[in-house]
Coordinates of C-alpha atoms and ligand atoms in Angstrom, one line a residue:
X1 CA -8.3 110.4 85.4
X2 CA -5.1 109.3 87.0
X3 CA -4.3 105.8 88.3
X4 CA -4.8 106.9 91.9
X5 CA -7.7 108.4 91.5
X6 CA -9.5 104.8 90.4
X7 CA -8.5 103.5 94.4
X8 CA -11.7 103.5 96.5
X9 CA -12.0 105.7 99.1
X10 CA -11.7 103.3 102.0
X11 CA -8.5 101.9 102.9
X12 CA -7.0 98.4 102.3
X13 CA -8.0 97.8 105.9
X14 CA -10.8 99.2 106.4
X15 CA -12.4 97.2 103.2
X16 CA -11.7 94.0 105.3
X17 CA -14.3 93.8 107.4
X18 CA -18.1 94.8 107.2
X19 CA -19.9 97.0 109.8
X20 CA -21.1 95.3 112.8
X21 CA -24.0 93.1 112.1
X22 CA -25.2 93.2 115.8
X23 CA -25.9 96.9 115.8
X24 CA -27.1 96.8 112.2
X25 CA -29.5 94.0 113.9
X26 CA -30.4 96.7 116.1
X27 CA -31.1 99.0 114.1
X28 CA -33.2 97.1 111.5
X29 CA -35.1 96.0 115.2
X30 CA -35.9 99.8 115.5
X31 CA -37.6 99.9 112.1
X32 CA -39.8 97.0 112.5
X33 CA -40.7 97.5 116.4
X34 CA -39.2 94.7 117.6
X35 CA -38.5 93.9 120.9
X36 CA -34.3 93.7 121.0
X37 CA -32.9 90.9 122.0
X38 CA -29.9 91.2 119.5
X39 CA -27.4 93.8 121.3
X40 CA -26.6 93.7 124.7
X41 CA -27.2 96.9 126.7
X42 CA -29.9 96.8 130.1
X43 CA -33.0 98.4 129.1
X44 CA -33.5 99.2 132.8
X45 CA -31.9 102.3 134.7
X46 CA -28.3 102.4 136.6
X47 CA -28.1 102.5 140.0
X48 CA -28.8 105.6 141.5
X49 CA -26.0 106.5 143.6
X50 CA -24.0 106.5 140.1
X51 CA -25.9 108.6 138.4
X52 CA -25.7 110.9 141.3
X53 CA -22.2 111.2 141.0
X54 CA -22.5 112.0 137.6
X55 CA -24.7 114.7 138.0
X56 CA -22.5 116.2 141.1
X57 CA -19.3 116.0 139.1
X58 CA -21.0 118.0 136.2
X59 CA -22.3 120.3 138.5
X60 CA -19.0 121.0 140.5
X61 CA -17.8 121.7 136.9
X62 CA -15.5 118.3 136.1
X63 CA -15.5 119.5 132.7
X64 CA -12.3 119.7 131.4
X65 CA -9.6 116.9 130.4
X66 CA -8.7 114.3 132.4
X67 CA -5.5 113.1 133.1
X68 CA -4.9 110.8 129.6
X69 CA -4.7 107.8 131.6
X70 CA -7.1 108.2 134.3
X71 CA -8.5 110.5 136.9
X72 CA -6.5 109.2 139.9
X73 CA -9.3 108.9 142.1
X74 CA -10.9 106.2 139.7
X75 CA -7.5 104.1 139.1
X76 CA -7.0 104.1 142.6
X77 CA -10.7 102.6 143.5
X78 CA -9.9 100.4 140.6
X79 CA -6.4 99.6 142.1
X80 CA -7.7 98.9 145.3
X81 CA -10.5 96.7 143.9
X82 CA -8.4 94.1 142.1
X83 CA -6.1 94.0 145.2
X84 CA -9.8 93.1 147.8
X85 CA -11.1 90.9 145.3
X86 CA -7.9 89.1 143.9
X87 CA -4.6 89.9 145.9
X88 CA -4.0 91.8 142.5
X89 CA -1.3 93.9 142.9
X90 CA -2.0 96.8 140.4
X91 CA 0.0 100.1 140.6
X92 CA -2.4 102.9 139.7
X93 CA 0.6 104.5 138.6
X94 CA 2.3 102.4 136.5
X95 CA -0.1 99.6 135.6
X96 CA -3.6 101.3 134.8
X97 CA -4.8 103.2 131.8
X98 CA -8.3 104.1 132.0
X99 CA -10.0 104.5 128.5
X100 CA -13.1 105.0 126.0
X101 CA -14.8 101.5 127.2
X102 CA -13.0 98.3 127.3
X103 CA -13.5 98.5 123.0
X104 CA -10.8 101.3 122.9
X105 CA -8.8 99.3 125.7
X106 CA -8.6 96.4 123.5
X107 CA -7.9 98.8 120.3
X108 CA -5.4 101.0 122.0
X109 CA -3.5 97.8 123.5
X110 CA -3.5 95.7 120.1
X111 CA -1.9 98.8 118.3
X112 CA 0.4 99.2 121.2
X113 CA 1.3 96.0 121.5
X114 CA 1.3 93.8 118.2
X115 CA 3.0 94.4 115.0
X116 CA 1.7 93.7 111.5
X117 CA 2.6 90.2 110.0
X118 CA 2.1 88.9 114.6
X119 CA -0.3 86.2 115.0
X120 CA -2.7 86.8 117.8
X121 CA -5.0 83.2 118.3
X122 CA -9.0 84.0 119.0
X123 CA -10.9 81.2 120.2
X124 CA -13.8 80.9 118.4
X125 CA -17.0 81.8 118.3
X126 CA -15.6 85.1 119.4
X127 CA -16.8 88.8 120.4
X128 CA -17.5 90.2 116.8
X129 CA -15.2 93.5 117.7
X130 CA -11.9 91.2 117.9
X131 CA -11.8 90.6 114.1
X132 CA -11.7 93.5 113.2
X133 CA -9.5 94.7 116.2
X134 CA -6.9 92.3 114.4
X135 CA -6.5 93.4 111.0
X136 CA -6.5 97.0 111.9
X137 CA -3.5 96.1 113.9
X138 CA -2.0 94.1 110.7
X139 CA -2.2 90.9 112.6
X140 CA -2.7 87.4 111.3
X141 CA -5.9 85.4 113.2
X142 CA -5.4 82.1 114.3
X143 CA -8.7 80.4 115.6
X144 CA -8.8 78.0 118.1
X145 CA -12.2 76.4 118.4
X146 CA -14.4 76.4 121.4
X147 CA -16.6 72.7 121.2
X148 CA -19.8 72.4 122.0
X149 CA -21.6 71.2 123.8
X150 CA -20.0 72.8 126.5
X151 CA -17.4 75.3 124.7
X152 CA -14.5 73.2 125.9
X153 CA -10.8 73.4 124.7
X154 CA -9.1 70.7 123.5
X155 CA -5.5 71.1 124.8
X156 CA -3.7 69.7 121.7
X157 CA -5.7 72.1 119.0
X158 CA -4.4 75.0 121.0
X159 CA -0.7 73.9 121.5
X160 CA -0.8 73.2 117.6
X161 CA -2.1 77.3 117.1
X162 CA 1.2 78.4 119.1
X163 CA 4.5 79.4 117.2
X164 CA 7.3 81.9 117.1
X165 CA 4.6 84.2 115.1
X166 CA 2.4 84.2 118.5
X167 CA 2.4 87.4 119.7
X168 CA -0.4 87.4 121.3
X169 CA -3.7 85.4 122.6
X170 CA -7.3 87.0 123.2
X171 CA -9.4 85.5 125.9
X172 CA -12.6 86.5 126.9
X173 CA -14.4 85.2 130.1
X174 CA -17.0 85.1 131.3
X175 CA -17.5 84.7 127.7
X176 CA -19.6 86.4 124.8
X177 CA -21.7 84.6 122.8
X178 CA -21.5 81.0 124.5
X179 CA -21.7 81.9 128.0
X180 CA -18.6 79.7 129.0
X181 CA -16.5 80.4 132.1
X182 CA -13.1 79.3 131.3
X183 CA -12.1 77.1 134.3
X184 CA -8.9 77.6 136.2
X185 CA -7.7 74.4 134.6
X186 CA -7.8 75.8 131.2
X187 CA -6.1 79.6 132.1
X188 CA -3.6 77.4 133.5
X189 CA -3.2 75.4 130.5
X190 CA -3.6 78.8 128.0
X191 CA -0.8 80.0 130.9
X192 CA 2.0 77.4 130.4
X193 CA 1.9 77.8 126.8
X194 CA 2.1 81.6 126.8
X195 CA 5.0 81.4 129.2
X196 CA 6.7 78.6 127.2
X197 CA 6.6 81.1 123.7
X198 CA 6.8 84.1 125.5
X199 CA 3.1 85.2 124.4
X200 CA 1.0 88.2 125.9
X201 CA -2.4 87.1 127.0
X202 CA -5.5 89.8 126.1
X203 CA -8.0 89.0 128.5
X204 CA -11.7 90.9 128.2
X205 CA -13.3 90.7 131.6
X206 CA -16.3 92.6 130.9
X207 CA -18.7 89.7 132.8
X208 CA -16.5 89.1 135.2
X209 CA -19.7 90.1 138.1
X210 CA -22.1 87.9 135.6
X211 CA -21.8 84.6 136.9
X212 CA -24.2 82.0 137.6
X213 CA -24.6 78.3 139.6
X214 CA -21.0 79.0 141.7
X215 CA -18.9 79.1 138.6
X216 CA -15.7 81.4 139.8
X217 CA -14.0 84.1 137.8
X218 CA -10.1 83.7 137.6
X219 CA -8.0 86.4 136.1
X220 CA -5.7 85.2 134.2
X221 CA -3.2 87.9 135.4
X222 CA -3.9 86.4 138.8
X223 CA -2.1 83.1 138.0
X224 CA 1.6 82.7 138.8
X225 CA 4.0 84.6 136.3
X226 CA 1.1 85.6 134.5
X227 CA 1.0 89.8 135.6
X228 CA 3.8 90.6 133.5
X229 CA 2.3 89.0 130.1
X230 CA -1.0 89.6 130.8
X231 CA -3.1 92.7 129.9
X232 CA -6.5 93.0 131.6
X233 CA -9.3 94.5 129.5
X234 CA -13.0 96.0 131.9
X235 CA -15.0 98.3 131.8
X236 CA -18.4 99.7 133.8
X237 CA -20.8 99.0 130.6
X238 CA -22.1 95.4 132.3
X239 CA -21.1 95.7 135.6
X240 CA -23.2 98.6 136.2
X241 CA -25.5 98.5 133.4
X242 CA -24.1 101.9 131.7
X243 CA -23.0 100.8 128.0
X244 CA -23.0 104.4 126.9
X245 CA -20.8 105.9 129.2
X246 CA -17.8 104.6 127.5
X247 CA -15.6 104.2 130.4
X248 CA -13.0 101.2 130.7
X249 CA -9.8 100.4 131.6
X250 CA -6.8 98.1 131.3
X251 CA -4.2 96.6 133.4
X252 CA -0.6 95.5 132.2
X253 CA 3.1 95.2 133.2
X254 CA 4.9 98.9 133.1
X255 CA 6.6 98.6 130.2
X256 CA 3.3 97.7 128.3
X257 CA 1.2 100.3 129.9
X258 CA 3.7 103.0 128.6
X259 CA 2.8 101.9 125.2
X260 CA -0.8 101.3 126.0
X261 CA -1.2 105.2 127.1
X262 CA 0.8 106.6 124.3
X263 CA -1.7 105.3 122.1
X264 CA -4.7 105.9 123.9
X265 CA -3.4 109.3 124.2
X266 CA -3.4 110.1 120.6
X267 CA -6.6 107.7 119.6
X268 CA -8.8 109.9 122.1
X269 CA -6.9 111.1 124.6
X270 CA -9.3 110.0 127.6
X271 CA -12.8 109.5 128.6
X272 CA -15.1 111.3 129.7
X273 CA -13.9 113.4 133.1
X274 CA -17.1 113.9 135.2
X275 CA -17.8 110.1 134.2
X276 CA -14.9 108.9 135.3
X277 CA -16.0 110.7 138.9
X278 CA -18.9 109.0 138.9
X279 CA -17.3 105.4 138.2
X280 CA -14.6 106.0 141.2
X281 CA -18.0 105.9 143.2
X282 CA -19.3 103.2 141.3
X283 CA -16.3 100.9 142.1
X284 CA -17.0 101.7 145.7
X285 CA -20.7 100.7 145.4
X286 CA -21.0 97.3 148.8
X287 CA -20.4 93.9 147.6
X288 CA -24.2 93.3 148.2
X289 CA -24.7 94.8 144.8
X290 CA -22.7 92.2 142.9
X291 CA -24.2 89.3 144.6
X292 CA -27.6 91.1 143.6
X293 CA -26.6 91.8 139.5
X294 CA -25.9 88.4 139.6
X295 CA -29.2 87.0 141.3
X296 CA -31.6 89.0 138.9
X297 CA -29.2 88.0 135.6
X298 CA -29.6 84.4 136.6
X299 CA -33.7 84.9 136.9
X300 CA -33.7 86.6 133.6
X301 CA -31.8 83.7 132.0
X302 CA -33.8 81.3 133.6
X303 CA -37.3 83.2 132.1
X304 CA -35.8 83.2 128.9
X305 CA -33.8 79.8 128.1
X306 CA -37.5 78.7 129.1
X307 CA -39.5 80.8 126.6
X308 CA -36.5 80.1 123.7
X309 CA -36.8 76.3 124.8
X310 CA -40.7 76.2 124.6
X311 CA -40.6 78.2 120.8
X312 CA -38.8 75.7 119.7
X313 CA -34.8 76.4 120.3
X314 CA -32.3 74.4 121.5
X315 CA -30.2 76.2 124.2
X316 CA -26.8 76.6 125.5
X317 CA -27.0 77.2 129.0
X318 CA -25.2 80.1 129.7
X319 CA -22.5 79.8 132.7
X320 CA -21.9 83.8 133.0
X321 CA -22.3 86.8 131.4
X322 CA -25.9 87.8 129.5
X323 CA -26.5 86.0 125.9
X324 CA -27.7 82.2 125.2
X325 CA -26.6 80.9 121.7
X326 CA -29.3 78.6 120.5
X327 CA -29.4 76.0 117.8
X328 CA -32.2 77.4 115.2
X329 CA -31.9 73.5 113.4
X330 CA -35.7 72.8 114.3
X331 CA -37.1 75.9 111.9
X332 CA -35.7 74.6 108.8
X333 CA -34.2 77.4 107.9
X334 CA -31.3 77.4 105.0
X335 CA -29.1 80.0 107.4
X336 CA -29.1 82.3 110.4
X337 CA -29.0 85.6 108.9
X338 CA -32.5 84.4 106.8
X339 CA -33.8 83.1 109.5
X340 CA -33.4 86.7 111.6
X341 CA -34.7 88.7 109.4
X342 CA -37.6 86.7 109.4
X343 CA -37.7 86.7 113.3
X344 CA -37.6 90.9 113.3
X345 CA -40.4 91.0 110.4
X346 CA -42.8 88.6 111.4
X347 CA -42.6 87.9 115.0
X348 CA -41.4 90.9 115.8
X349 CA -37.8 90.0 118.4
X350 CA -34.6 90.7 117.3
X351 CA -31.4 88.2 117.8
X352 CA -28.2 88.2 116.6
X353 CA -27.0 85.9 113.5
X354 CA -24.3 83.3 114.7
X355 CA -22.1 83.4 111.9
X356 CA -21.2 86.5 113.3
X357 CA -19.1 85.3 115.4
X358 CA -17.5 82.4 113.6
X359 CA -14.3 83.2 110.8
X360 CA -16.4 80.9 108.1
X361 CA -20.5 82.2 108.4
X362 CA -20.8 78.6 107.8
X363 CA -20.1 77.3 111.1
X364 CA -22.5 79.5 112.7
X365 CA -25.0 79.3 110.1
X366 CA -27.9 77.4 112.2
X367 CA -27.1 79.6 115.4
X368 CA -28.9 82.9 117.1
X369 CA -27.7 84.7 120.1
X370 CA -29.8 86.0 122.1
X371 CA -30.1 88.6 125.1
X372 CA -31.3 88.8 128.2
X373 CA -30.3 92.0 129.8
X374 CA -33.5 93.3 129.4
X375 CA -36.7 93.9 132.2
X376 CA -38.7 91.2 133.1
X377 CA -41.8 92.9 131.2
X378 CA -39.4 93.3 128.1
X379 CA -38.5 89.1 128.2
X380 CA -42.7 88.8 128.9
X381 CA -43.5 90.2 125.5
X382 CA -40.9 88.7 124.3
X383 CA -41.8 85.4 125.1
X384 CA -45.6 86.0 123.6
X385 CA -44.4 86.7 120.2
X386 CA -41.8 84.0 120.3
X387 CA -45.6 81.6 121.3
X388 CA -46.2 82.4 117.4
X389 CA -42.8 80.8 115.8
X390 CA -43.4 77.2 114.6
X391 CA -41.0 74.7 114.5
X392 CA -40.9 71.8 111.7
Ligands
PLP401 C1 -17.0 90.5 125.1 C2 -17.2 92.0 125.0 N1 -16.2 92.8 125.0 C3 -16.4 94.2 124.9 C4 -17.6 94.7 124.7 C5 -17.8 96.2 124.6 O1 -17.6 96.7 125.9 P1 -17.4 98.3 126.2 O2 -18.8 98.9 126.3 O3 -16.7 98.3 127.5 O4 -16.6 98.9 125.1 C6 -18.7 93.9 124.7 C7 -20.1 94.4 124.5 O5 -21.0 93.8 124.2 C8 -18.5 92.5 124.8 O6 -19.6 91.6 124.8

């Protein structure tokens, strides 16, 4: 056997990171009946006018490709979105690139954007995806915590992660796992100091509807100076409750979006055309809805926070988007990933381990995230087999 033949199959990159442990959780839920509280997708339907424009755009044949970057009827509702809701100006033209959900957004624009041996600075505990969304781009991580209690910044740690390395800085608010809107205060601060090294910001948005208690979404591309270095990740998965449709989208300067669509291009070359149909007339769904996805999230966190809090969890209240991290501490338990395995076998829910979303598994070792997208009936049963968990 020759020397090459003793090299393992998978590549030098792809042996850096593990498969996702929230949809293994999932799918180790499915084989023990539990109810899922580990990934987060609604297990109640879309709304119905969507799903009727899905069903007339396969009927009227929208079956072949797209445009690569975006039917034009859904960047201009997207266009003319951001513009209404933030004085945004976005170019459907020149600034839009509509892809396979905001995952391949933030793929496509780290492989357009960042060279191997960059630094791009995660705050942490991040969105699992953005590890390995790093080293398949050959960047360096640099991890700027988020404290608790409430997830804050501390302005000096995050001066100290910036250097001529910094290439780039991922944000994500309304925020996955912790449920922390950054303030306007701290994208201005994040603002200055990727002006100052001439940094592009990666913002995920994906929550940006989920918002609870009056907290306000900024985009950080709506900030002064900040379109130009700011790339804006979405998608329709949350926002209209249709994870599987894969349909996102991002927003950047020109010159970055002509690198963001050559990649895209040749990754997948679109999304999904009678999809994309239906999304245009999702985008032009009345403000009322918004205010009403909102409203119901907030009532589901409320039902469950108080079912997590009664079984024995301690809870960080979420600000925005659909998960509460809890503090598991109480059980006695020697580490998360224990500790929900035990929670899918015996009682029967399924959350996610928090070390998955901390660079040392330490650090998130007595943590769970949990869920609430789910029906009211669905957080019910829930909370009756979380009534047999005993704290010490
Ligand atoms: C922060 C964050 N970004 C991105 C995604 C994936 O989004 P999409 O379905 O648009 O690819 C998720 C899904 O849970 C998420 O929580």
């Amino acid at each position: 056997m020759t020397e090459s033949r003793i090299r393992p199959l998978a590549s030098a990159k792809a042996l850096q990171f593990t498969e996702s442990v929230i949809r293994e959780m999932t799918r180790f839920a499915a084989q023990h009946d539990a109810v899922n509280l580990a990934q987060g997708f609604p297990d109640f339907p879309a709304p119905t006018e969507i799903k009727e424009a899905a069903v007339e755009a396969v009927r009227a044949d929208v079956n072949q490709y797209a445009i690569t970057w975006g039917a034009k009827p859904f960047r201009d509702a997207i266009a003319e979105r951001y513009r209404a809701i933030y004085g945004m100006a976005v170019d459907p033209e020149r600034n839009l690139t509509v892809t396979c959900g905001s995952t391949e957004a933030m793929m496509s624009t780290m492989l357009a954007l960042v060279d191997p041996g960059d630094e791009v600075i995660v705050f942490e505990p991040f969105y699992e995806n953005y590890g390995p969304d790093t080293i398949l781009s050959g960047a360096v991580p640099r991890y700027v915590q988020l404290h608790e209690p409430d997830w804050g910044i501390d302005e000096g740690e995050l001066e100290k992660a910036f250097n001529n390395k910094t290439r780039a800085i991922i944000i994500n608010t309304p925020n996955n796992p912790t449920g922390k809107v950054y303030s306007r205060e701290e994208l201005q601060a994040i603002a200055t100091l990727c002006q100052r090294w001439g940094v592009i910001a990666i913002t995920d948005e994906i929550y940006e509807y989920i918002i609870y208690g009056g907290a306000e979404h900024v985009p950080l591309a709506s900030l002064d100076g900040m379109s130009e270095r700011t790339v804006t990740l979405n998608s329709l998965s949350k926002t209209y409750s249709v994870t599987g449709w894969r349909v996102g989208w991002a927003i950047a300067s020109e010159e970055a979006t002509s690198a963001i669509r050559k990649v895209h291009d040749f990754l997948t070359v679109g999304a999904a055309a009678p999809l994309q149909a239906a999304a245009a007339a999702a985008l032009h769904l009345p403000e009322s809805y918004y205010e009403k996805l909102a409203r119901d999230y907030e009532v589901r966190r409320d039902i469950l926070s108080e079912s997590l809090e009664r079984a024995g969890f301690r809870c960080y209240t979420p600000k925005g988007a659909y998960y509460i991290m809890t503090d598991i501490s109480s059980f006695g338990f020697s580490d998360d990933v224990t500790f929900a395995r035990h929670l899918i076998e015996t009682i029967g829910v399924a959350a996610v381990p928090g070390s998955s979303f901390y660079h040392r598994p330490e650090d998130g070792a007595q943590k769970l995230r949990f869920t609430f997208c789910k029906k009211k009936a669905t957080l019910d049963e829930a909370a009756t087999r979380l009534g047999k968990l005993v704290a010490t």
